[in-house]
Amino acid sequence: METFSCDRPINDMFSIPSLVSWKKRSEPTVVDVSGVKVGGSDIVVIAGPCAIESREQLFETAWAVKTGGGRILRGGAFKPRSSPYNFQGLGEEGLKLLSEISRETGIPVVTEVMDTRQIDLIASYSDMIQIGSRNMQNYPLLKEAGKCRKPVLLKRGMMATIEEFLLAAEYILSQGNEQVILCERGIRTFETSTRNTLDLSAVPMLKHLTHLPVIVDPSHGTGLRWMVPSMACAAVAAGADGLIVEVHFKPEEALCDGHQSLSNEEFISMMSDLDRIALAVNRNISRT
Amino acid sequence: METFSCDRPINDMFSIPSLVSWKKRSEPTVVDVSGVKVGGSDIVVIAGPCAIESREQLFETAWAVKTGGGRILRGGAFKPRSSPYNFQGLGEEGLKLLSEISRETGIPVVTEVMDTRQIDLIASYSDMIQIGSRNMQNYPLLKEAGKCRKPVLLKRGMMATIEEFLLAAEYILSQGNEQVILCERGIRTFETSTRNTLDLSAVPMLKHLTHLPVIVDPSHGTGLRWMVPSMACAAVAAGADGLIVEVHFKPEEALCDGHQSLSNEEFISMMSDLDRIALAVNRNISRT
Amino acid sequence: METFSCDRPINDMFSIPSLVSWKKRSEPTVVDVSGVKVGGSDIVVIAGPCAIESREQLFETAWAVKTGGGRILRGGAFKPRSSPYNFQGLGEEGLKLLSEISRETGIPVVTEVMDTRQIDLIASYSDMIQIGSRNMQNYPLLKEAGKCRKPVLLKRGMMATIEEFLLAAEYILSQGNEQVILCERGIRTFETSTRNTLDLSAVPMLKHLTHLPVIVDPSHGTGLRWMVPSMACAAVAAGADGLIVEVHFKPEEALCDGHQSLSNEEFISMMSDLDRIALAVNRNISRT
Amino acid sequence: METFSCDRPINDMFSIPSLVSWKKRSEPTVVDVSGVKVGGSDIVVIAGPCAIESREQLFETAWAVKTGGGRILRGGAFKPRSSPYNFQGLGEEGLKLLSEISRETGIPVVTEVMDTRQIDLIASYSDMIQIGSRNMQNYPLLKEAGKCRKPVLLKRGMMATIEEFLLAAEYILSQGNEQVILCERGIRTFETSTRNTLDLSAVPMLKHLTHLPVIVDPSHGTGLRWMVPSMACAAVAAGADGLIVEVHFKPEEALCDGHQSLSNEEFISMMSDLDRIALAVNRNISRT
């Protein structure tokens, strides 16, 4: 009989599509989000509310993000919600608020697109467009993002292998847009004590396989506010080029994801922890 | 209709058995492995070969472990192998070698037990007994480990929830043995680019739920040698009280798990990375 | 301590959205696909190629489907492929062929839509529109399907819970379209010997929770041609209202999914096995 | 670039150990459990309570099992329970009751062994020994079962691949015992509406790869009493050689698994459904 080797060549079980791979490149891609560089030596923190709920909520949170050292503001205007009866976002009104606070604070913004018909609208208000987990294999949307001239933040599907994640990014690059940031945000497993299982091994694996920057979302990855700082530190130690975290000025009143959002104060505290970890891996947290 | 709340109280979905929980304790348990303290402020690194193969292999690796700063030596004498035709370990001959090198180097040793009939034999040669992933729900074995007066290193089953992991530990404590170290070693998911998916969120979760020390095995957790140092750093950043890593003086010749074993040199190099991360989280890597 | 009950009330852990539930209905929904009734006492078999590749391929397969007793023809014109470099389908040319063979054979057709911008085009050529696994949580697409006046075949996401599957269907119903068929097509698990793990318990579970018809796709569910007939029989025994299977006149030459496509002869043979199973559960395989 | 083929030769990704494989055999193994043949043309139903609780409970249930057509009685005396505080079984007292009712009814019995030290005791009271899911990779126990002269019912681990399941069986066969029955009992996935996910594709897959008989446990596989008959029918349609189901004379009072146990009446009703499905696949439910 052929015995089963414990040396099964795991990495050879799939091949890496060419544009995202290191085959034709020697330097990592640095994505430029209206002046903020992601993928270089500095580690970039993206922060903000899950959903834009009101001017007050967005503006107060945005100033705290800026004060704490966040370089890019996140905030959802069109929200992919499991139930049709949950808050679906403010839509274009939210995009306008996002654009206004961006000018006021001088921080670039990222927001999610879910529909090919919305991509021009969203690109007109936002410095970077996000393709969320549920749309990681929405190929028409990936192709349109590839034709768009804005950077793209691509989140890993909760059921996507590393191979599929890279193929999804390849869809974008194959249309001519190389400004893609990959985001590990937790995968679905049997474990239920956390919302998802944050797969931090995806960070060194992706850095090994692709020249694209890799960031981590510990908010969705864990679903638990108190756990976010620990996992943010772990992500930086594992080699992440950045983080995206949910921050809300009043988490207990949030319309969405309050249980996993840091308060403004918790965010500021976490940032100083991150500074120390970044130094330990010979990097810095990017500051203005 | 009742809509689905995204605030489902995840942590309330299970209750924690009493002996492992914080209910009756205010201080974390510190496990004493023949003088090496696990669970205190210092982080303990356990290292050594997957399987004991020969005197030369064990002794050369053990000295490198000691030189690099490992405090406890690991090495399997009875190996749980998926195939009956794979190398099953040296048995008692391996235990004798382990005991001999322990005296020579002054480092305590840990080795795995798989059978209730072996527990006295193994406890007589070893400073700590290990119960492996495949036996996490071997209840007779857990009970015997609970009656034993040696510390127990309990590895999480590859498909065990946090709840089941704590219940398995409770089996040991309920027999009177509180000297238990929990070890996250990767869970089984759909992802195949790594051997398992190292669930680092288990570290803060377990520290939150139990007073027992929590360590991480990045070797089995990833199955990839080059990834071990990154994930070891991430584990320390996430709050782990220790690590257990596979080291082999000639990984390419190992009879088992060579692809995930660090060479002696790689081990020594990793230890200095860990020192910096430990300091960043206000701890130290334990040294003699 | 509170012990863990093995009687945890599993079904009460989530609530069912109202429109898909039995709360306001006493009779199952029967979906009418241009005269073919799905969800009544007769079991409907949908069959055809994964992708439309050519007139010859589609037409020869379609006639075999009709001869074998298939009531609805499937065939993809726009294909969601993991890699941008794989065959993406014939597009509108494929839709025209589908429409032509439908008129010729008198069999209604179903084809997949991936983009909100395509939905009118596809609805103009097809008797039923399919929303595939990768788009199960593409909420804009679900809403557009809900506004469309054609029946919708909604496939379960490969990592979607029953709860999420029903919520996705609720999106469609909430827009006024109650003509929805649910399709179990295999979920993603750790097991790799089959392409997916066909979750046949989803059949009685869904029938228990919703009035919508439930069908099974054993082709994608297993990924193995030789296993399709066994699992098709099992699906009917479990209570499925129908099946959707891949058939190709020359599976070994298929551009997509040839390894899981039945040949015309295998399809015809399977249909007679299904007749016997259907009778054993007091139903019939629908025939013209 | 190398593109990803959808024709990845899934079945060639692992090799089958020799003793369980078809390589040296042309006929399926028929296991003889004190006169009851498992693995031949007739389908054998094993039934009984999860745990033996009392003489009355066991005896009343056993007679109902016999009346309904069950050929082998199941009942646990040593129970593997997740919590140390749950009912652990009656121990040897339970074995004595099992042996007594076996003589009274003339039905052979099967009960679980968890500890190498118990195997002789259990073999002395039981016609077949069961190795449960949690011990599927308890290699010392598998080896002892291989030295034992009794048939072995080996349940698939809830985290075990088909490959690992076959290797576990190979451990038994490699010690000289070929009387092994494989049992699919549900695997652990992300889905929580059922207790486990019953992987019925394992039935044709195992029959394809090994000459050993394959049975299904729809009680543990679903965890829901009302779903057991549907999935039992599906298992027979998929080609199972038998079933093992939990029956309790008063399910609502059961000390263990009451929510998934059939009442005596439900069992009898299910058996007549199974007769019809068995005929549809050209087999019979074995009767005395």
Short mmCIF file of N, CA and C in Angstrom, two decimals, chain B residues 164-243:
data_model
loop_
_atom_site.label_atom_id
_atom_site.label_comp_id
_atom_site.label_asym_id
_atom_site.label_seq_id
_atom_site.Cartn_x
_atom_site.Cartn_y
_atom_site.Cartn_z
N GLU B 164 -16.32 22.55 24.73
CA GLU B 164 -15.90 21.16 24.92
C GLU B 164 -14.49 21.07 25.48
N PHE B 165 -13.64 22.00 25.08
CA PHE B 165 -12.26 22.02 25.55
C PHE B 165 -12.25 22.26 27.07
N LEU B 166 -13.05 23.22 27.50
CA LEU B 166 -13.11 23.50 28.94
C LEU B 166 -13.72 22.33 29.71
N LEU B 167 -14.70 21.68 29.12
CA LEU B 167 -15.30 20.52 29.78
C LEU B 167 -14.29 19.37 29.90
N ALA B 168 -13.46 19.23 28.89
CA ALA B 168 -12.43 18.19 28.97
C ALA B 168 -11.46 18.49 30.12
N ALA B 169 -11.08 19.77 30.25
CA ALA B 169 -10.20 20.15 31.36
C ALA B 169 -10.90 19.92 32.70
N GLU B 170 -12.21 20.19 32.72
CA GLU B 170 -12.97 19.99 33.96
C GLU B 170 -12.93 18.53 34.41
N TYR B 171 -12.91 17.61 33.44
CA TYR B 171 -12.77 16.19 33.80
C TYR B 171 -11.51 15.97 34.63
N ILE B 172 -10.42 16.61 34.23
CA ILE B 172 -9.16 16.43 34.96
C ILE B 172 -9.24 17.08 36.33
N LEU B 173 -9.71 18.32 36.38
CA LEU B 173 -9.80 19.03 37.66
C LEU B 173 -10.75 18.33 38.63
N SER B 174 -11.82 17.75 38.06
CA SER B 174 -12.82 17.12 38.95
C SER B 174 -12.25 15.91 39.67
N GLN B 175 -11.09 15.42 39.23
CA GLN B 175 -10.45 14.29 39.91
C GLN B 175 -9.36 14.76 40.87
N GLY B 176 -9.24 16.08 41.01
CA GLY B 176 -8.32 16.58 42.01
C GLY B 176 -7.01 17.16 41.51
N ASN B 177 -6.81 17.16 40.20
CA ASN B 177 -5.57 17.70 39.64
C ASN B 177 -5.84 19.05 38.99
N GLU B 178 -5.32 20.12 39.60
CA GLU B 178 -5.56 21.46 39.05
C GLU B 178 -4.40 21.94 38.19
N GLN B 179 -3.36 21.12 38.05
CA GLN B 179 -2.17 21.52 37.29
C GLN B 179 -2.37 21.19 35.82
N VAL B 180 -3.18 22.01 35.16
CA VAL B 180 -3.53 21.75 33.76
C VAL B 180 -3.18 22.97 32.91
N ILE B 181 -2.50 22.72 31.81
CA ILE B 181 -2.18 23.76 30.82
C ILE B 181 -2.99 23.46 29.57
N LEU B 182 -3.68 24.48 29.06
CA LEU B 182 -4.47 24.32 27.84
C LEU B 182 -3.63 24.72 26.64
N CYS B 183 -3.77 23.98 25.55
CA CYS B 183 -2.98 24.29 24.35
C CYS B 183 -3.84 24.36 23.09
N GLU B 184 -3.90 25.55 22.51
CA GLU B 184 -4.52 25.73 21.19
C GLU B 184 -3.53 25.25 20.15
N ARG B 185 -3.98 24.38 19.22
CA ARG B 185 -3.04 23.78 18.26
C ARG B 185 -3.61 23.73 16.84
N GLY B 186 -4.61 24.58 16.60
CA GLY B 186 -5.19 24.60 15.26
C GLY B 186 -6.44 23.75 15.20
N ILE B 187 -7.43 24.26 14.53
CA ILE B 187 -8.68 23.53 14.36
C ILE B 187 -8.84 23.17 12.88
N ARG B 188 -9.75 22.26 12.66
CA ARG B 188 -9.98 21.81 11.29
C ARG B 188 -11.07 22.67 10.66
N THR B 189 -10.76 23.22 9.50
CA THR B 189 -11.72 24.03 8.78
C THR B 189 -11.69 23.61 7.31
N PHE B 190 -12.37 24.37 6.47
CA PHE B 190 -12.37 24.08 5.03
C PHE B 190 -11.04 24.48 4.38
N GLU B 191 -10.27 25.34 5.03
CA GLU B 191 -9.05 25.87 4.41
C GLU B 191 -7.98 24.78 4.34
N THR B 192 -7.34 24.65 3.18
CA THR B 192 -6.35 23.58 3.04
C THR B 192 -4.93 24.09 2.80
N SER B 193 -4.73 25.40 2.72
CA SER B 193 -3.36 25.87 2.45
C SER B 193 -2.48 25.71 3.69
N THR B 194 -3.08 25.70 4.86
CA THR B 194 -2.37 25.34 6.08
C THR B 194 -2.90 24.00 6.58
N ARG B 195 -2.10 23.31 7.39
CA ARG B 195 -2.51 21.98 7.85
C ARG B 195 -3.77 22.06 8.72
N ASN B 196 -3.79 23.04 9.61
CA ASN B 196 -4.98 23.34 10.40
C ASN B 196 -5.14 24.86 10.37
N THR B 197 -6.20 25.37 10.97
CA THR B 197 -6.35 26.81 11.10
C THR B 197 -6.09 27.17 12.56
N LEU B 198 -4.97 27.86 12.79
CA LEU B 198 -4.61 28.23 14.16
C LEU B 198 -5.61 29.28 14.66
N ASP B 199 -6.35 28.94 15.68
CA ASP B 199 -7.42 29.82 16.18
C ASP B 199 -6.86 30.67 17.33
N LEU B 200 -6.19 31.76 16.98
CA LEU B 200 -5.57 32.57 18.04
C LEU B 200 -6.59 33.30 18.89
N SER B 201 -7.80 33.48 18.38
CA SER B 201 -8.82 34.09 19.24
C SER B 201 -9.14 33.20 20.43
N ALA B 202 -8.78 31.93 20.33
CA ALA B 202 -8.97 31.03 21.48
C ALA B 202 -8.13 31.49 22.68
N VAL B 203 -7.04 32.19 22.42
CA VAL B 203 -6.18 32.62 23.54
C VAL B 203 -6.89 33.63 24.43
N PRO B 204 -7.31 34.79 23.89
CA PRO B 204 -8.04 35.71 24.79
C PRO B 204 -9.35 35.10 25.29
N MET B 205 -10.01 34.29 24.46
CA MET B 205 -11.27 33.70 24.92
C MET B 205 -11.04 32.78 26.13
N LEU B 206 -10.05 31.92 26.03
CA LEU B 206 -9.79 31.00 27.15
C LEU B 206 -9.32 31.77 28.38
N LYS B 207 -8.44 32.76 28.19
CA LYS B 207 -7.98 33.55 29.33
C LYS B 207 -9.17 34.26 30.01
N HIS B 208 -10.15 34.61 29.21
CA HIS B 208 -11.36 35.27 29.72
C HIS B 208 -12.23 34.31 30.53
N LEU B 209 -12.23 33.07 30.14
CA LEU B 209 -13.17 32.11 30.72
C LEU B 209 -12.58 31.23 31.82
N THR B 210 -11.25 31.09 31.84
CA THR B 210 -10.65 30.15 32.80
C THR B 210 -9.38 30.71 33.40
N HIS B 211 -9.06 30.21 34.58
CA HIS B 211 -7.83 30.63 35.27
C HIS B 211 -6.63 29.78 34.86
N LEU B 212 -6.84 28.81 34.00
CA LEU B 212 -5.73 27.93 33.61
C LEU B 212 -4.81 28.62 32.61
N PRO B 213 -3.53 28.28 32.58
CA PRO B 213 -2.62 28.84 31.58
C PRO B 213 -2.97 28.35 30.17
N VAL B 214 -2.67 29.19 29.19
CA VAL B 214 -3.00 28.88 27.80
C VAL B 214 -1.74 29.05 26.94
N ILE B 215 -1.38 27.99 26.24
CA ILE B 215 -0.24 28.08 25.34
C ILE B 215 -0.68 27.74 23.91
N VAL B 216 0.22 27.95 22.95
CA VAL B 216 -0.12 27.79 21.54
C VAL B 216 0.93 26.92 20.85
N ASP B 217 0.48 26.07 19.95
CA ASP B 217 1.36 25.21 19.15
C ASP B 217 1.31 25.67 17.69
N PRO B 218 2.22 26.57 17.28
CA PRO B 218 2.16 27.05 15.90
C PRO B 218 2.69 26.03 14.90
N SER B 219 3.34 24.97 15.36
CA SER B 219 3.86 23.96 14.43
C SER B 219 2.72 23.13 13.85
N HIS B 220 1.92 22.53 14.74
CA HIS B 220 0.75 21.80 14.23
C HIS B 220 -0.30 22.76 13.71
N GLY B 221 -0.36 23.94 14.29
CA GLY B 221 -1.38 24.90 13.89
C GLY B 221 -1.27 25.34 12.45
N THR B 222 -0.05 25.33 11.91
CA THR B 222 0.13 25.78 10.53
C THR B 222 0.64 24.65 9.63
N GLY B 223 1.48 23.77 10.19
CA GLY B 223 2.04 22.69 9.38
C GLY B 223 3.13 23.15 8.44
N LEU B 224 3.57 24.40 8.58
CA LEU B 224 4.54 24.97 7.64
C LEU B 224 5.66 25.64 8.42
N ARG B 225 6.87 25.12 8.28
CA ARG B 225 8.01 25.60 9.04
C ARG B 225 8.23 27.11 8.93
N TRP B 226 8.15 27.61 7.69
CA TRP B 226 8.46 29.03 7.48
C TRP B 226 7.43 29.94 8.15
N MET B 227 6.25 29.40 8.44
CA MET B 227 5.22 30.23 9.02
C MET B 227 5.24 30.23 10.55
N VAL B 228 5.97 29.28 11.13
CA VAL B 228 5.95 29.13 12.59
C VAL B 228 6.39 30.39 13.33
N PRO B 229 7.50 31.04 12.96
CA PRO B 229 7.89 32.23 13.73
C PRO B 229 6.85 33.35 13.72
N SER B 230 6.24 33.61 12.57
CA SER B 230 5.21 34.66 12.52
C SER B 230 4.06 34.35 13.46
N MET B 231 3.63 33.11 13.43
CA MET B 231 2.47 32.77 14.25
C MET B 231 2.85 32.65 15.72
N ALA B 232 4.07 32.31 16.00
CA ALA B 232 4.53 32.31 17.39
C ALA B 232 4.50 33.74 17.94
N CYS B 233 4.98 34.70 17.14
CA CYS B 233 4.92 36.10 17.55
C CYS B 233 3.47 36.54 17.76
N ALA B 234 2.61 36.16 16.84
CA ALA B 234 1.20 36.55 16.96
C ALA B 234 0.57 35.96 18.21
N ALA B 235 0.95 34.74 18.55
CA ALA B 235 0.39 34.08 19.74
C ALA B 235 0.78 34.85 21.01
N VAL B 236 2.04 35.27 21.07
CA VAL B 236 2.49 36.03 22.24
C VAL B 236 1.76 37.37 22.30
N ALA B 237 1.61 38.00 21.14
CA ALA B 237 0.89 39.28 21.11
C ALA B 237 -0.56 39.12 21.54
N ALA B 238 -1.14 37.96 21.25
CA ALA B 238 -2.53 37.69 21.61
C ALA B 238 -2.69 37.36 23.08
N GLY B 239 -1.57 37.16 23.79
CA GLY B 239 -1.67 36.93 25.23
C GLY B 239 -1.33 35.53 25.71
N ALA B 240 -0.74 34.72 24.84
CA ALA B 240 -0.42 33.35 25.25
C ALA B 240 0.60 33.32 26.39
N ASP B 241 0.46 32.33 27.26
CA ASP B 241 1.39 32.14 28.37
C ASP B 241 2.59 31.29 27.98
N GLY B 242 2.58 30.77 26.76
CA GLY B 242 3.68 29.94 26.34
C GLY B 242 3.47 29.43 24.94
N LEU B 243 4.47 28.70 24.48
CA LEU B 243 4.43 28.13 23.14
C LEU B 243 4.97 26.71 23.22
#
